[in-house]
Structure formats: structure tokens, C-alpha cells
Amino acid sequence: MQMRRWLVSLLVVSALVAGGCSPQETSPSPSDSSSAATTPSASATPVSSPEPANLPRLEGKATVELTVKGGKPITIEVDGTNAPITAGNFVDLVQQGVYDGLVFHRVIREPQPFVVQGGDPQSKDPNFPLEQLGTGGFVDPATGQPRNIPLEIKPEGSASPVYGKTLDTAGIAAAPQLKHTRGAVAMARASIPDSASSQFYVALTDLKFLDRDYAVFGYVTQGMDVVDKIQQGDRIESAKVTKGIENLKQSGAAATPSPSPSPQ
């Protein structure tokens, strides 16, 4: 209980500081953890909501490798079966080279392991202050518009995910299919459910209290020892899709595989 109170206090402060700058994604917010411990009053029968259109989607699974500071690759299995929009967004951004050169700007290990978080495009600029990172998201160069994706959580026993709502807000008692176990990869967002864009985090330990409020879309399958050594300010040297790119669909059409561009 003391550890939980400490996490709540620390992360509420960090979320408020970052969230005051921009409506873009900030951090997993333990202000939602109180609801995670509450049993929904609605029926436990899983329900679904309409799937968003005009966003990349992953139909099946894919494998992504991240290289940080010249170390051995971190391998991530991305699960489009249970999180098609969230997984599709991530794989699409990897394929575009968006993550190449970006910084892990938020690392919390003490007094207990929590997360390492990165993916703010502002961090590609080496002169951008580290302490100001955490508010940026992906802007589509083709349209000049930000790309935000909806909160996407698939309850156990459901045929499809719930979009735009936490499981408690949707009144669903079922647990999520994809859980915050150690090595889980999930999307960071602001307090608005549909505010995730490019920032993601890796769970350094089991974080059950985030399960019902944040979208897990994959798991580190190799290289968790590398994740454990990531420090604030470390850069992603490269991110590439090594398997399953044929499962990425762009607005209903098959994606055209192409090499990821070099960091700018």
C-alpha cells in the first residue's frame, strides 16, 4: 500500500507537469488506478464498439526490433490480433522511420521498477531540452495534421476491442486480454482517452493497476535485459519491422513494404 501511494503521488505530479503543456500524450496516469481497483457495477458481459476507420491496422502479428545505444536488439512481438489499431499505428510509425533517433525521456526504477517511456518526436532534435519532452506526438507529413489513435482495450471473451473508453467507463467487469505484465509494451496518453499518438512505454514489472485504462499492444520477447539498462536520454538508434509487415493495412489496403528511412 505504501508503494502504491508513492507511485500515485509521483505520477500524478509528473502527469500534471507534462499535461499542462499540450493535450498530446504524457504518461500512464495512476490517477486512473483507483478505478482499476473498483469492480464495475455493469454486467460482466464483454461488449464492443465500432472500430475507427482511416487508420493503419495490423491484421495478425508482427515483430519489431529496436536497437538502443549499439546494444543487442530488443525484440517486440506486436499483437494486431487483439489490438489492431494500436499495433497498426506502431508498426506503421516504425516502418516510416519515426522512432529512429528518438529518446527514452522517462525512466522510473526507484524506489520500485515502473516504466521506460519514449517516442516523443520532439526528441529527435538533440538541442530540445530533455525535461520538456513528453508532450509531442506524430504529425503526418502527408497532411500536416497530428495523428491520434483511440484507446483500444479488448476484454477477455470479447470478439473485438472497446474503443474510446476505459473498461470501467464502458462498464465492463471482464479483464483485458492484453495485460501489463513485465515486458508489456503499451501506449502513453493524456487524460483524454483518444489522445495516444507515438509515445509508448515498456513495463519494468507487473503493473496490474494500469490494465483497465491503458492499451497494451505487444510484449518484449527478447532483450528485456537491455530494457532494464536503459537510462533517461538514451536514443533508439534504429527501429525496424523484421516480420509480419504484410499484415499491415493502410485504410483498408495492403501496405507496401519499403525500407525504413534513415534518421534525419
GROMACS .gro file of C-alpha atoms in nm:
model
  264
    1MET     CA    1   0.000   0.000   0.000
    2GLN     CA    2   0.286   0.240   0.077
    3MET     CA    3   0.440   0.170  -0.263
    4ARG     CA    4   0.105   0.230  -0.436
    5ARG     CA    5   0.064   0.566  -0.259
    6TRP     CA    6   0.415   0.666  -0.360
    7LEU     CA    7   0.352   0.577  -0.724
    8VAL     CA    8   0.023   0.766  -0.727
    9SER     CA    9   0.179   1.081  -0.582
   10LEU     CA   10   0.483   1.079  -0.810
   11LEU     CA   11   0.300   1.003  -1.132
   12VAL     CA   12   0.013   1.245  -1.072
   13VAL     CA   13   0.268   1.522  -1.034
   14SER     CA   14   0.458   1.418  -1.350
   15ALA     CA   15   0.136   1.389  -1.550
   16LEU     CA   16   0.020   1.734  -1.437
   17VAL     CA   17   0.351   1.895  -1.527
   18ALA     CA   18   0.361   1.741  -1.877
   19GLY     CA   19  -0.012   1.766  -1.941
   20GLY     CA   20  -0.011   2.139  -1.878
   21CYS     CA   21   0.198   2.194  -2.191
   22SER     CA   22   0.000   2.007  -2.451
   23PRO     CA   23  -0.301   1.780  -2.499
   24GLN     CA   24  -0.073   1.519  -2.653
   25GLU     CA   25   0.014   1.201  -2.470
   26THR     CA   26   0.203   1.228  -2.142
   27SER     CA   27   0.240   0.920  -1.923
   28PRO     CA   28   0.046   0.632  -1.776
   29SER     CA   29  -0.151   0.816  -1.510
   30PRO     CA   30  -0.210   0.642  -1.178
   31SER     CA   31  -0.500   0.880  -1.121
   32ASP     CA   32  -0.686   0.601  -1.302
   33SER     CA   33  -0.555   0.334  -1.067
   34SER     CA   34  -0.832   0.396  -0.815
   35SER     CA   35  -1.089   0.295  -1.073
   36ALA     CA   36  -0.881  -0.006  -1.168
   37ALA     CA   37  -0.933  -0.142  -0.820
   38THR     CA   38  -1.309  -0.086  -0.838
   39THR     CA   39  -1.540  -0.357  -0.964
   40PRO     CA   40  -1.767  -0.216  -1.237
   41SER     CA   41  -2.132  -0.214  -1.149
   42ALA     CA   42  -2.238  -0.303  -1.500
   43SER     CA   43  -2.269  -0.653  -1.642
   44ALA     CA   44  -1.952  -0.853  -1.684
   45THR     CA   45  -2.057  -0.943  -2.038
   46PRO     CA   46  -1.794  -0.805  -2.278
   47VAL     CA   47  -1.920  -0.561  -2.540
   48SER     CA   48  -1.756  -0.398  -2.838
   49SER     CA   49  -1.774  -0.060  -3.006
   50PRO     CA   50  -1.734   0.044  -3.369
   51GLU     CA   51  -1.379   0.020  -3.498
   52PRO     CA   52  -1.225   0.351  -3.611
   53ALA     CA   53  -1.171   0.396  -3.984
   54ASN     CA   54  -0.889   0.557  -4.183
   55LEU     CA   55  -0.610   0.441  -3.952
   56PRO     CA   56  -0.340   0.181  -4.013
   57ARG     CA   57  -0.427  -0.158  -3.872
   58LEU     CA   58  -0.236  -0.478  -3.815
   59GLU     CA   59  -0.421  -0.795  -3.907
   60GLY     CA   60  -0.225  -1.055  -3.716
   61LYS     CA   61   0.117  -1.019  -3.558
   62ALA     CA   62   0.447  -0.853  -3.645
   63THR     CA   63   0.795  -0.843  -3.500
   64VAL     CA   64   0.984  -0.519  -3.437
   65GLU     CA   65   1.348  -0.484  -3.334
   66LEU     CA   66   1.477  -0.176  -3.151
   67THR     CA   67   1.847  -0.103  -3.116
   68VAL     CA   68   1.947   0.129  -2.833
   69LYS     CA   69   2.300   0.266  -2.795
   70GLY     CA   70   2.450  -0.003  -3.015
   71GLY     CA   71   2.339  -0.281  -2.784
   72LYS     CA   72   2.181  -0.609  -2.885
   73PRO     CA   73   1.830  -0.577  -3.032
   74ILE     CA   74   1.516  -0.553  -2.823
   75THR     CA   75   1.259  -0.778  -2.991
   76ILE     CA   76   0.891  -0.687  -2.961
   77GLU     CA   77   0.603  -0.909  -3.071
   78VAL     CA   78   0.329  -0.669  -3.179
   79ASP     CA   79  -0.022  -0.811  -3.139
   80GLY     CA   80  -0.262  -0.693  -3.405
   81THR     CA   81  -0.499  -0.978  -3.330
   82ASN     CA   82  -0.604  -0.821  -3.001
   83ALA     CA   83  -0.512  -0.455  -3.064
   84PRO     CA   84  -0.532  -0.399  -3.443
   85ILE     CA   85  -0.538  -0.016  -3.444
   86THR     CA   86  -0.280   0.040  -3.170
   87ALA     CA   87  -0.048  -0.225  -3.316
   88GLY     CA   88  -0.102  -0.095  -3.669
   89ASN     CA   89  -0.016   0.259  -3.565
   90PHE     CA   90   0.308   0.144  -3.400
   91VAL     CA   91   0.419  -0.076  -3.690
   92ASP     CA   92   0.335   0.199  -3.940
   93LEU     CA   93   0.543   0.453  -3.746
   94VAL     CA   94   0.832   0.206  -3.724
   95GLN     CA   95   0.810   0.146  -4.099
   96GLN     CA   96   0.819   0.523  -4.162
   97GLY     CA   97   1.134   0.560  -3.951
   98VAL     CA   98   0.961   0.782  -3.696
   99TYR     CA   99   1.130   0.618  -3.396
  100ASP     CA  100   1.483   0.626  -3.536
  101GLY     CA  101   1.687   0.869  -3.326
  102LEU     CA  102   1.421   0.931  -3.061
  103VAL     CA  103   1.496   0.940  -2.689
  104PHE     CA  104   1.369   0.747  -2.389
  105HIS     CA  105   1.277   1.056  -2.192
  106ARG     CA  106   1.112   0.899  -1.889
  107VAL     CA  107   1.268   0.617  -1.685
  108ILE     CA  108   1.141   0.523  -1.339
  109ARG     CA  109   1.313   0.244  -1.149
  110GLU     CA  110   1.341   0.374  -0.794
  111PRO     CA  111   1.230   0.301  -0.535
  112GLN     CA  112   1.044   0.034  -0.737
  113PRO     CA  113   1.061  -0.055  -1.110
  114PHE     CA  114   0.789   0.113  -1.316
  115VAL     CA  115   0.839   0.204  -1.686
  116VAL     CA  116   1.076   0.329  -1.953
  117GLN     CA  117   0.898   0.563  -2.195
  118GLY     CA  118   0.992   0.715  -2.530
  119GLY     CA  119   0.857   0.805  -2.872
  120ASP     CA  120   0.824   1.184  -2.849
  121PRO     CA  121   0.921   1.313  -3.199
  122GLN     CA  122   1.049   1.635  -3.044
  123SER     CA  123   1.339   1.433  -2.902
  124LYS     CA  124   1.494   1.385  -3.248
  125ASP     CA  125   1.630   1.739  -3.205
  126PRO     CA  126   1.940   1.693  -2.984
  127ASN     CA  127   1.900   2.051  -2.861
  128PHE     CA  128   1.545   2.001  -2.738
  129PRO     CA  129   1.551   2.009  -2.354
  130LEU     CA  130   1.507   1.661  -2.207
  131GLU     CA  131   1.293   1.793  -1.923
  132GLN     CA  132   1.039   1.931  -2.172
  133LEU     CA  133   0.983   1.603  -2.353
  134GLY     CA  134   0.665   1.402  -2.309
  135THR     CA  135   0.410   1.624  -2.482
  136GLY     CA  136   0.482   1.557  -2.850
  137GLY     CA  137   0.309   1.328  -3.095
  138PHE     CA  138   0.331   1.219  -3.458
  139VAL     CA  139   0.234   1.471  -3.725
  140ASP     CA  140   0.156   1.310  -4.060
  141PRO     CA  141   0.386   1.473  -4.317
  142ALA     CA  142   0.134   1.398  -4.593
  143THR     CA  143  -0.141   1.604  -4.431
  144GLY     CA  144   0.041   1.821  -4.179
  145GLN     CA  145  -0.210   1.701  -3.919
  146PRO     CA  146  -0.147   1.520  -3.588
  147ARG     CA  147  -0.238   1.153  -3.582
  148ASN     CA  148  -0.409   1.040  -3.265
  149ILE     CA  149  -0.547   0.694  -3.211
  150PRO     CA  150  -0.834   0.586  -2.985
  151LEU     CA  151  -0.790   0.398  -2.662
  152GLU     CA  152  -0.827   0.033  -2.760
  153ILE     CA  153  -0.873  -0.241  -2.500
  154LYS     CA  154  -1.007  -0.587  -2.581
  155PRO     CA  155  -1.182  -0.757  -2.287
  156GLU     CA  156  -1.133  -1.128  -2.234
  157GLY     CA  157  -1.408  -1.320  -2.408
  158SER     CA  158  -1.493  -1.037  -2.648
  159ALA     CA  159  -1.473  -1.070  -3.025
  160SER     CA  160  -1.340  -0.716  -3.068
  161PRO     CA  161  -1.193  -0.430  -2.862
  162VAL     CA  162  -1.369  -0.145  -2.688
  163TYR     CA  163  -1.270   0.192  -2.836
  164GLY     CA  164  -1.255   0.535  -2.676
  165LYS     CA  165  -1.331   0.421  -2.321
  166THR     CA  166  -1.157   0.257  -2.029
  167LEU     CA  167  -1.312  -0.074  -1.929
  168ASP     CA  168  -1.456   0.084  -1.616
  169THR     CA  169  -1.608   0.373  -1.810
  170ALA     CA  170  -1.758   0.119  -2.050
  171GLY     CA  171  -1.900  -0.073  -1.754
  172ILE     CA  172  -1.713  -0.393  -1.834
  173ALA     CA  173  -1.601  -0.618  -1.549
  174ALA     CA  174  -1.401  -0.859  -1.766
  175ALA     CA  175  -1.022  -0.829  -1.751
  176PRO     CA  176  -0.833  -0.710  -2.061
  177GLN     CA  177  -0.691  -0.969  -2.298
  178LEU     CA  178  -0.351  -0.795  -2.302
  179LYS     CA  179  -0.219  -0.724  -1.954
  180HIS     CA  180   0.057  -0.511  -1.805
  181THR     CA  181   0.295  -0.792  -1.718
  182ARG     CA  182   0.669  -0.729  -1.713
  183GLY     CA  183   0.781  -0.654  -2.069
  184ALA     CA  184   0.440  -0.530  -2.184
  185VAL     CA  185   0.458  -0.251  -2.444
  186ALA     CA  186   0.173   0.000  -2.425
  187MET     CA  187   0.070   0.345  -2.547
  188ALA     CA  188   0.114   0.654  -2.334
  189ARG     CA  189  -0.164   0.911  -2.347
  190ALA     CA  190  -0.304   1.218  -2.175
  191SER     CA  191  -0.621   1.214  -1.965
  192ILE     CA  192  -0.831   1.217  -2.284
  193PRO     CA  193  -0.875   0.851  -2.384
  194ASP     CA  194  -0.822   0.911  -2.756
  195SER     CA  195  -0.500   1.114  -2.723
  196ALA     CA  196  -0.231   0.848  -2.785
  197SER     CA  197  -0.006   0.909  -3.084
  198SER     CA  198   0.355   0.788  -3.092
  199GLN     CA  199   0.474   0.766  -2.732
  200PHE     CA  200   0.499   0.419  -2.583
  201TYR     CA  201   0.631   0.261  -2.265
  202VAL     CA  202   0.765  -0.074  -2.153
  203ALA     CA  203   0.658  -0.212  -1.815
  204LEU     CA  204   0.956  -0.298  -1.595
  205THR     CA  205   0.739  -0.509  -1.365
  206ASP     CA  206   0.378  -0.627  -1.347
  207LEU     CA  207   0.154  -0.317  -1.336
  208LYS     CA  208  -0.193  -0.462  -1.290
  209PHE     CA  209  -0.344  -0.130  -1.184
  210LEU     CA  210  -0.289   0.007  -1.539
  211ASP     CA  211  -0.461  -0.285  -1.713
  212ARG     CA  212  -0.808  -0.138  -1.749
  213ASP     CA  213  -0.701   0.211  -1.852
  214TYR     CA  214  -0.410   0.184  -2.096
  215ALA     CA  215  -0.367  -0.001  -2.426
  216VAL     CA  216  -0.110  -0.281  -2.429
  217PHE     CA  217  -0.027  -0.383  -2.787
  218GLY     CA  218   0.271  -0.617  -2.755
  219TYR     CA  219   0.545  -0.770  -2.543
  220VAL     CA  220   0.923  -0.774  -2.534
  221THR     CA  221   1.018  -1.131  -2.620
  222GLN     CA  222   1.398  -1.087  -2.626
  223GLY     CA  223   1.627  -0.821  -2.486
  224MET     CA  224   1.447  -0.737  -2.164
  225ASP     CA  225   1.791  -0.724  -2.003
  226VAL     CA  226   1.868  -0.436  -2.240
  227VAL     CA  227   1.545  -0.259  -2.144
  228ASP     CA  228   1.646  -0.294  -1.778
  229LYS     CA  229   1.962  -0.093  -1.852
  230ILE     CA  230   1.803   0.192  -2.048
  231GLN     CA  231   1.877   0.532  -1.895
  232GLN     CA  232   1.694   0.861  -1.938
  233GLY     CA  233   1.831   1.024  -2.253
  234ASP     CA  234   1.930   0.701  -2.431
  235ARG     CA  235   1.838   0.705  -2.801
  236ILE     CA  236   1.674   0.449  -3.025
  237GLU     CA  237   1.939   0.407  -3.293
  238SER     CA  238   1.706   0.211  -3.518
  239ALA     CA  239   1.363   0.050  -3.523
  240LYS     CA  240   1.266  -0.193  -3.795
  241VAL     CA  241   0.994  -0.442  -3.878
  242THR     CA  242   1.159  -0.782  -3.921
  243LYS     CA  243   0.849  -0.996  -3.966
  244GLY     CA  244   0.479  -0.954  -4.046
  245ILE     CA  245   0.487  -0.630  -4.247
  246GLU     CA  246   0.243  -0.793  -4.491
  247ASN     CA  247  -0.014  -0.781  -4.209
  248LEU     CA  248  -0.007  -0.400  -4.201
  249LYS     CA  249  -0.303  -0.247  -4.383
  250GLN     CA  250  -0.338   0.119  -4.473
  251SER     CA  251  -0.700   0.241  -4.470
  252GLY     CA  252  -0.824  -0.096  -4.586
  253ALA     CA  253  -0.549  -0.157  -4.842
  254ALA     CA  254  -0.238  -0.365  -4.805
  255ALA     CA  255   0.067  -0.168  -4.709
  256THR     CA  256   0.360  -0.155  -4.950
  257PRO     CA  257   0.671  -0.278  -4.767
  258SER     CA  258   0.962  -0.039  -4.800
  259PRO     CA  259   1.287   0.018  -4.614
  260SER     CA  260   1.262   0.249  -4.317
  261PRO     CA  261   1.424   0.587  -4.390
  262SER     CA  262   1.747   0.679  -4.218
  263PRO     CA  263   1.739   0.909  -3.914
  264GLN     CA  264   1.745   1.274  -4.007
   0.00000   0.00000   0.00000
